[in-house]
Tab-separated table of C-alpha atoms in Angstrom:
chain	number	residue	atom	x	y	z
A	1	UNK	CA	84.931	74.803	74.047
A	2	UNK	CA	83.572	74.557	70.476
A	3	UNK	CA	86.969	73.740	68.942
A	4	UNK	CA	87.784	71.310	71.725
A	5	UNK	CA	84.422	69.572	71.367
A	6	UNK	CA	84.872	69.279	67.592
A	7	UNK	CA	88.298	67.740	68.066
A	8	UNK	CA	87.060	65.185	70.582
A	9	UNK	CA	83.935	64.387	68.548
A	10	UNK	CA	85.971	63.832	65.390
A	11	UNK	CA	88.318	61.554	67.281
A	12	UNK	CA	85.344	59.547	68.594
A	13	UNK	CA	83.626	59.040	65.198
A	14	UNK	CA	86.818	58.638	63.183
A	15	UNK	CA	86.707	54.791	63.342
A	16	UNK	CA	83.172	54.843	61.861
A	17	UNK	CA	84.237	57.162	59.037
A	18	UNK	CA	87.318	55.041	58.274
A	19	UNK	CA	85.185	51.869	58.250
A	20	UNK	CA	82.734	53.514	55.831
A	21	UNK	CA	85.530	54.594	53.489
A	22	UNK	CA	86.999	51.087	53.574
A	23	UNK	CA	83.585	49.625	52.769
A	24	UNK	CA	83.159	51.992	49.808
A	25	UNK	CA	86.682	51.250	48.608
A	26	UNK	CA	86.128	47.499	48.910
A	27	UNK	CA	82.845	47.774	47.004
A	28	UNK	CA	84.578	49.722	44.237
A	29	UNK	CA	87.340	47.102	44.053
A	30	UNK	CA	84.809	44.255	43.809
A	31	UNK	CA	82.982	46.120	41.051
A	32	UNK	CA	86.232	46.327	39.090
A	33	UNK	CA	87.075	42.666	39.661
A	34	UNK	CA	83.668	41.354	38.692
A	35	UNK	CA	83.105	43.976	35.988
A	36	UNK	CA	80.018	45.367	37.665
A	37	UNK	CA	78.874	48.694	36.244
A	38	UNK	CA	80.273	51.611	38.241
A	39	UNK	CA	76.838	53.166	38.568
A	40	UNK	CA	76.038	50.611	41.265
A	41	UNK	CA	78.997	51.874	43.303
A	42	UNK	CA	77.845	55.444	42.823
A	43	UNK	CA	74.341	54.432	43.921
A	44	UNK	CA	75.836	52.841	47.043
A	45	UNK	CA	77.657	56.049	47.914
A	46	UNK	CA	74.663	58.222	46.989
A	47	UNK	CA	72.266	56.327	49.260
A	48	UNK	CA	74.637	55.513	52.144
A	49	UNK	CA	76.489	58.820	52.507
A	50	UNK	CA	73.357	60.861	53.445
A	51	UNK	CA	72.527	58.213	56.048
A	52	UNK	CA	76.060	58.443	57.458
A	53	UNK	CA	75.937	62.253	57.529
A	54	UNK	CA	72.509	62.195	59.175
A	55	UNK	CA	73.757	59.762	61.813
A	56	UNK	CA	76.821	61.916	62.476
A	57	UNK	CA	74.630	65.003	62.769
A	58	UNK	CA	72.231	63.371	65.214
A	59	UNK	CA	75.040	61.963	67.341
A	60	UNK	CA	76.874	65.298	67.274
A	61	UNK	CA	73.797	67.272	68.330
A	62	UNK	CA	72.978	64.852	71.133
A	63	UNK	CA	76.578	64.897	72.359
A	64	UNK	CA	76.642	68.691	72.312
A	65	UNK	CA	73.367	68.846	74.249
A	66	UNK	CA	74.754	66.486	76.871
A	67	UNK	CA	77.926	68.537	77.121
A	68	UNK	CA	75.856	71.670	77.721
A	69	UNK	CA	73.896	69.749	80.320
A	70	UNK	CA	77.127	68.770	82.061
A	71	UNK	CA	78.246	72.394	82.069
A	72	UNK	CA	74.987	73.684	83.536
A	73	UNK	CA	74.554	71.013	86.199
A	74	UNK	CA	76.715	69.128	88.663
A	75	UNK	CA	78.118	66.607	86.195
A	76	UNK	CA	76.206	63.731	87.810
A	77	UNK	CA	75.313	61.957	84.562
A	78	UNK	CA	77.300	59.061	83.144
A	79	UNK	CA	79.216	59.612	79.877
A	80	UNK	CA	77.914	57.673	76.872
A	81	UNK	CA	80.943	57.989	74.608
A	82	UNK	CA	84.620	58.973	74.679
A	83	UNK	CA	83.786	62.602	73.914
A	84	UNK	CA	81.575	62.931	76.967
A	85	UNK	CA	84.010	60.970	79.102
A	86	UNK	CA	86.904	63.274	78.218
A	87	UNK	CA	84.865	66.444	78.654
A	88	UNK	CA	83.384	65.186	81.914
A	89	UNK	CA	86.854	64.479	83.282
A	90	UNK	CA	88.085	67.923	82.319
A	91	UNK	CA	84.963	69.576	83.680
A	92	UNK	CA	85.282	67.846	87.037
A	93	UNK	CA	88.986	68.741	87.226
A	94	UNK	CA	88.292	72.382	86.386
A	95	UNK	CA	85.473	72.625	88.912
A	96	UNK	CA	87.571	71.004	91.622
A	97	UNK	CA	90.358	73.519	91.021
A	98	UNK	CA	87.846	76.364	90.932
A	99	UNK	CA	86.216	75.275	94.190
A	100	UNK	CA	89.629	74.988	95.855
A	101	UNK	CA	90.557	78.468	94.641
A	102	UNK	CA	87.274	79.903	95.935
A	103	UNK	CA	87.835	78.267	99.336
A	104	UNK	CA	91.358	79.659	99.509
A	105	UNK	CA	90.099	83.145	98.628
A	106	UNK	CA	87.361	82.945	101.264
A	107	UNK	CA	89.845	81.746	103.880
A	108	UNK	CA	92.233	84.564	102.978
A	109	UNK	CA	89.401	87.079	103.109
A	110	UNK	CA	88.303	85.792	106.520
A	111	UNK	CA	91.842	86.079	107.848
A	112	UNK	CA	92.046	89.621	106.516
A	113	UNK	CA	88.779	90.484	108.236
A	114	UNK	CA	89.957	88.889	111.485
A	115	UNK	CA	93.167	90.922	111.392
A	116	UNK	CA	91.212	94.063	110.581
A	117	UNK	CA	88.937	93.440	113.569
A	118	UNK	CA	91.961	92.870	115.808
A	119	UNK	CA	93.746	96.026	114.679
A	120	UNK	CA	90.567	98.084	114.896
A	121	UNK	CA	89.968	96.775	118.414
A	122	UNK	CA	93.481	97.679	119.571
A	123	UNK	CA	93.335	101.142	117.976
A	124	UNK	CA	89.935	101.719	119.580
A	125	UNK	CA	91.357	100.706	122.972
A	126	UNK	CA	94.126	103.280	122.568
A	127	UNK	CA	91.663	106.005	121.639
A	128	UNK	CA	89.400	105.009	124.516
A	129	UNK	CA	92.275	105.316	126.985
A	130	UNK	CA	93.067	108.766	125.612
A	131	UNK	CA	89.439	109.798	125.934
A	132	UNK	CA	89.271	108.501	129.522
A	133	UNK	CA	92.435	110.408	130.419
A	134	UNK	CA	90.984	113.603	128.943
A	135	UNK	CA	87.704	113.168	130.829
A	136	UNK	CA	89.437	112.744	134.204
A	137	UNK	CA	90.579	116.325	134.282
A	138	UNK	CA	91.818	119.296	132.308
A	139	UNK	CA	95.447	118.187	132.651
A	140	UNK	CA	96.349	115.036	130.768
A	141	UNK	CA	99.521	113.100	131.496
A	142	UNK	CA	101.771	113.394	128.447
A	143	UNK	CA	103.048	109.856	129.015
A	144	UNK	CA	99.536	108.435	128.642
A	145	UNK	CA	99.016	110.447	125.472
A	146	UNK	CA	102.332	109.277	124.012
A	147	UNK	CA	101.544	105.652	124.876
A	148	UNK	CA	98.118	105.825	123.293
A	149	UNK	CA	99.342	107.544	120.134
A	150	UNK	CA	102.318	105.187	119.799
A	151	UNK	CA	100.120	102.101	120.196
A	152	UNK	CA	97.568	103.384	117.675
A	153	UNK	CA	100.322	104.232	115.197
A	154	UNK	CA	101.884	100.795	115.683
A	155	UNK	CA	98.704	98.906	114.822
A	156	UNK	CA	97.795	101.294	112.025
A	157	UNK	CA	101.269	100.751	110.534
A	158	UNK	CA	100.791	96.972	110.752
A	159	UNK	CA	97.384	97.186	109.109
A	160	UNK	CA	98.484	99.408	106.222
A	161	UNK	CA	101.650	97.441	105.479
A	162	UNK	CA	99.779	94.150	105.634
A	163	UNK	CA	97.410	95.473	102.970
A	164	UNK	CA	100.298	96.777	100.855
A	165	UNK	CA	102.083	93.427	100.957
A	166	UNK	CA	98.884	91.653	99.927
A	167	UNK	CA	98.775	93.715	96.714
A	168	UNK	CA	100.600	92.154	93.773
A	169	UNK	CA	101.300	95.624	92.328
A	170	UNK	CA	103.447	96.772	95.262
A	171	UNK	CA	106.436	98.760	93.970
A	172	UNK	CA	109.861	98.550	95.612
A	173	UNK	CA	112.409	101.356	95.335
A	174	UNK	CA	115.919	100.063	95.930
A	175	UNK	CA	118.691	102.385	97.038
A	176	UNK	CA	121.745	102.344	99.280
A	177	UNK	CA	120.631	102.807	102.889
A	178	UNK	CA	123.046	103.908	105.601
A	179	UNK	CA	122.268	101.743	108.637
A	180	UNK	CA	123.701	104.207	111.145
A	181	UNK	CA	121.370	106.988	109.987
A	182	UNK	CA	118.342	104.720	109.708
A	183	UNK	CA	118.769	103.098	113.136
A	184	UNK	CA	119.381	106.474	114.804
A	185	UNK	CA	116.152	107.794	113.288
A	186	UNK	CA	114.226	104.780	114.575
A	187	UNK	CA	115.785	105.139	118.049
A	188	UNK	CA	114.744	108.798	118.160
A	189	UNK	CA	111.232	107.817	117.122
A	190	UNK	CA	111.050	105.388	120.070
A	191	UNK	CA	113.031	107.529	122.533
A	192	UNK	CA	110.065	108.097	124.847
A	193	UNK	CA	109.464	104.389	125.422
A	194	UNK	CA	113.204	103.773	125.896
A	195	UNK	CA	113.253	106.417	128.624
A	196	UNK	CA	110.067	105.192	130.284
A	197	UNK	CA	111.241	101.562	130.306
A	198	UNK	CA	114.772	102.658	131.301
A	199	UNK	CA	116.220	100.729	128.373
A	200	UNK	CA	119.632	101.553	126.971
A	201	UNK	CA	120.175	101.212	123.196
A	202	UNK	CA	123.675	100.103	122.278
A	203	UNK	CA	124.709	100.697	118.646
A	204	UNK	CA	127.744	98.771	117.439
A	205	UNK	CA	129.546	98.880	114.085
A	206	UNK	CA	126.633	100.269	112.060
A	207	UNK	CA	128.778	102.194	109.579
A	208	UNK	CA	127.465	100.082	106.687
A	209	UNK	CA	125.162	100.594	103.729
A	210	UNK	CA	122.822	97.991	102.265
A	211	UNK	CA	120.998	97.975	98.951
A	212	UNK	CA	117.284	97.548	99.617
A	213	UNK	CA	114.006	99.425	99.885
A	214	UNK	CA	114.498	101.952	102.723
A	215	UNK	CA	110.813	102.134	103.633
A	216	UNK	CA	110.430	98.375	104.062
A	217	UNK	CA	113.778	97.997	105.828
A	218	UNK	CA	112.650	100.661	108.293
A	219	UNK	CA	109.433	98.723	108.825
A	220	UNK	CA	111.350	95.486	109.535
A	221	UNK	CA	113.786	97.107	111.978
A	222	UNK	CA	110.945	98.920	113.728
A	223	UNK	CA	109.009	95.677	114.165
A	224	UNK	CA	111.996	93.789	115.546
A	225	UNK	CA	112.859	96.686	117.845
A	226	UNK	CA	109.259	96.910	119.068
A	227	UNK	CA	109.361	93.223	119.975
A	228	UNK	CA	112.671	93.713	121.778
A	229	UNK	CA	111.221	96.599	123.783
A	230	UNK	CA	108.014	94.739	124.530
A	231	UNK	CA	109.696	91.678	126.021
A	232	UNK	CA	112.694	93.361	127.698
A	233	UNK	CA	113.016	93.869	131.430
A	234	UNK	CA	113.059	97.457	132.658
A	235	UNK	CA	116.571	98.723	133.142
A	236	UNK	CA	118.087	96.381	130.551
A	237	UNK	CA	119.752	97.091	127.241
A	238	UNK	CA	119.006	96.459	123.587
A	239	UNK	CA	121.935	95.961	121.233
A	240	UNK	CA	121.739	96.843	117.553
A	241	UNK	CA	124.916	95.743	115.806
A	242	UNK	CA	126.325	94.767	112.427
A	243	UNK	CA	128.138	91.448	112.272
A	244	UNK	CA	129.013	89.136	109.392
A	245	UNK	CA	126.587	90.417	106.703
A	246	UNK	CA	123.747	90.728	109.233
A	247	UNK	CA	122.026	93.436	111.241
A	248	UNK	CA	121.414	92.062	114.743
A	249	UNK	CA	118.821	93.313	117.236
A	250	UNK	CA	119.430	91.669	120.600
A	251	UNK	CA	117.474	92.037	123.824
A	252	UNK	CA	117.947	90.681	127.342
A	253	UNK	CA	114.311	89.829	127.837
A	254	UNK	CA	112.228	86.773	128.641
A	255	UNK	CA	113.238	84.761	125.563
A	256	UNK	CA	111.099	82.474	123.393
A	257	UNK	CA	110.272	78.921	124.529
A	258	UNK	CA	111.809	76.256	122.243
A	259	UNK	CA	108.364	74.842	121.444
A	260	UNK	CA	107.311	78.239	120.026
A	261	UNK	CA	110.430	79.045	118.011
A	262	UNK	CA	109.550	76.920	114.981
A	263	UNK	CA	106.229	78.752	114.585
A	264	UNK	CA	107.154	82.376	115.264
A	265	UNK	CA	106.869	83.346	111.575
A	266	UNK	CA	103.359	81.899	111.186
A	267	UNK	CA	100.475	84.251	110.522
A	268	UNK	CA	98.768	85.181	113.796
A	269	UNK	CA	100.939	82.991	116.050
A	270	UNK	CA	101.462	84.648	119.456
A	271	UNK	CA	102.931	81.773	121.481
A	272	UNK	CA	103.434	81.625	125.232
A	273	UNK	CA	104.828	85.150	125.540
A	274	UNK	CA	102.074	86.607	123.413
A	275	UNK	CA	99.444	85.297	125.784
A	276	UNK	CA	101.091	87.239	128.607
A	277	UNK	CA	100.472	90.613	126.943
A	278	UNK	CA	97.397	92.189	125.383
A	279	UNK	CA	99.525	93.930	122.735
A	280	UNK	CA	100.552	90.812	120.818
A	281	UNK	CA	98.947	90.193	117.423
A	282	UNK	CA	101.252	87.526	116.027
A	283	UNK	CA	101.659	89.674	112.907
A	284	UNK	CA	104.996	91.450	113.384
A	285	UNK	CA	107.443	88.615	112.624
A	286	UNK	CA	105.083	87.220	109.980
A	287	UNK	CA	105.194	90.498	108.049
A	288	UNK	CA	108.965	90.866	108.547
A	289	UNK	CA	109.457	87.402	107.047
A	290	UNK	CA	107.145	88.310	104.173
A	291	UNK	CA	109.104	91.495	103.436
A	292	UNK	CA	112.429	89.649	103.664
A	293	UNK	CA	111.286	87.067	101.120
A	294	UNK	CA	110.250	89.795	98.699
A	295	UNK	CA	113.398	91.911	99.115
A	296	UNK	CA	115.953	89.091	98.926
A	297	UNK	CA	117.311	89.109	102.459
A	298	UNK	CA	116.858	86.620	105.292
A	299	UNK	CA	115.450	86.923	108.804
A	300	UNK	CA	116.524	84.539	111.561
A	301	UNK	CA	115.809	84.391	115.275
A	302	UNK	CA	117.798	82.791	118.074
A	303	UNK	CA	116.481	82.801	121.604
A	304	UNK	CA	116.972	81.310	125.059
A	305	UNK	CA	114.379	81.509	127.802
A	306	UNK	CA	115.496	83.883	130.557
A	307	UNK	CA	118.502	85.072	128.528
A	308	UNK	CA	117.039	87.000	125.608
A	309	UNK	CA	116.392	86.989	121.871
A	310	UNK	CA	118.574	87.904	118.911
A	311	UNK	CA	117.000	88.713	115.543
A	312	UNK	CA	119.121	88.883	112.399
A	313	UNK	CA	118.471	90.524	109.040
A	314	UNK	CA	121.000	88.835	106.746
A	315	UNK	CA	121.848	90.535	103.439
A	316	UNK	CA	123.555	89.155	100.315
A	317	UNK	CA	127.209	90.139	100.016
A	318	UNK	CA	126.513	91.964	96.744
A	319	UNK	CA	124.053	94.266	98.569
A	320	UNK	CA	126.527	95.457	101.217
A	321	UNK	CA	129.156	98.164	101.111
């Protein structure tokens, strides 16, 4: 601020200094023309220069005091010179940007807290159901336990990965990932819910490898598969296939209304289908889209109401073999 103030102050008083130098130069020239002793010119400089320096000092001090006042307060005073006008403009601009940044941070923090409350509530519901099942008798239905544990793990996974993605220092480890092995592992992880919902997984042409982060690709596939399971009809099938540079996860479920499709990647958007189930957070597709943007692949969704939904993870040709 000191260097900037000095620059602006010098620019503001420069016309006065130039006028003074011209006056001294003109006086010297007149003394030469009219053969006036040079001591009179030196006397003029000797008596006028201290006055000029004193005036510059007073003006500089007052300007600096007003600048400090503008910094400490709400910049409600009117500028008295170009220095103050320039500094006031910059101060207002900086404060406006700072206030906007603070509002954005507070909004982001509030959204994080809202998501944390939602996830904590869902995890607590799962634990409560497990506790109720245990209190009803010594024998607990394994299906209820598996459902509760799976639901708690699902929301805990969402919460942790949401926090990881929010960190700018997140590291990504790229390697070649065999889709057949990865999808089979995810199917085995969800085998209990497939059996309970009588859903048939159909794997087609997955003998491919893609270059990406295996942990985050697993997260994306798991989220898309969870959505397919959630909105599928019992007794249906879910197809996971490779076609034209894309991994497709297709269900035969309720489908997404056209009015909701343009907003499905928005943070917290649940849509019409989400309101029909208590297990919708509106976070799954949002996080998948966020991961895809960071890892240089694309996610697309096509859906028809009553027919089903197809989700595609599209990879660059250079990342496929």
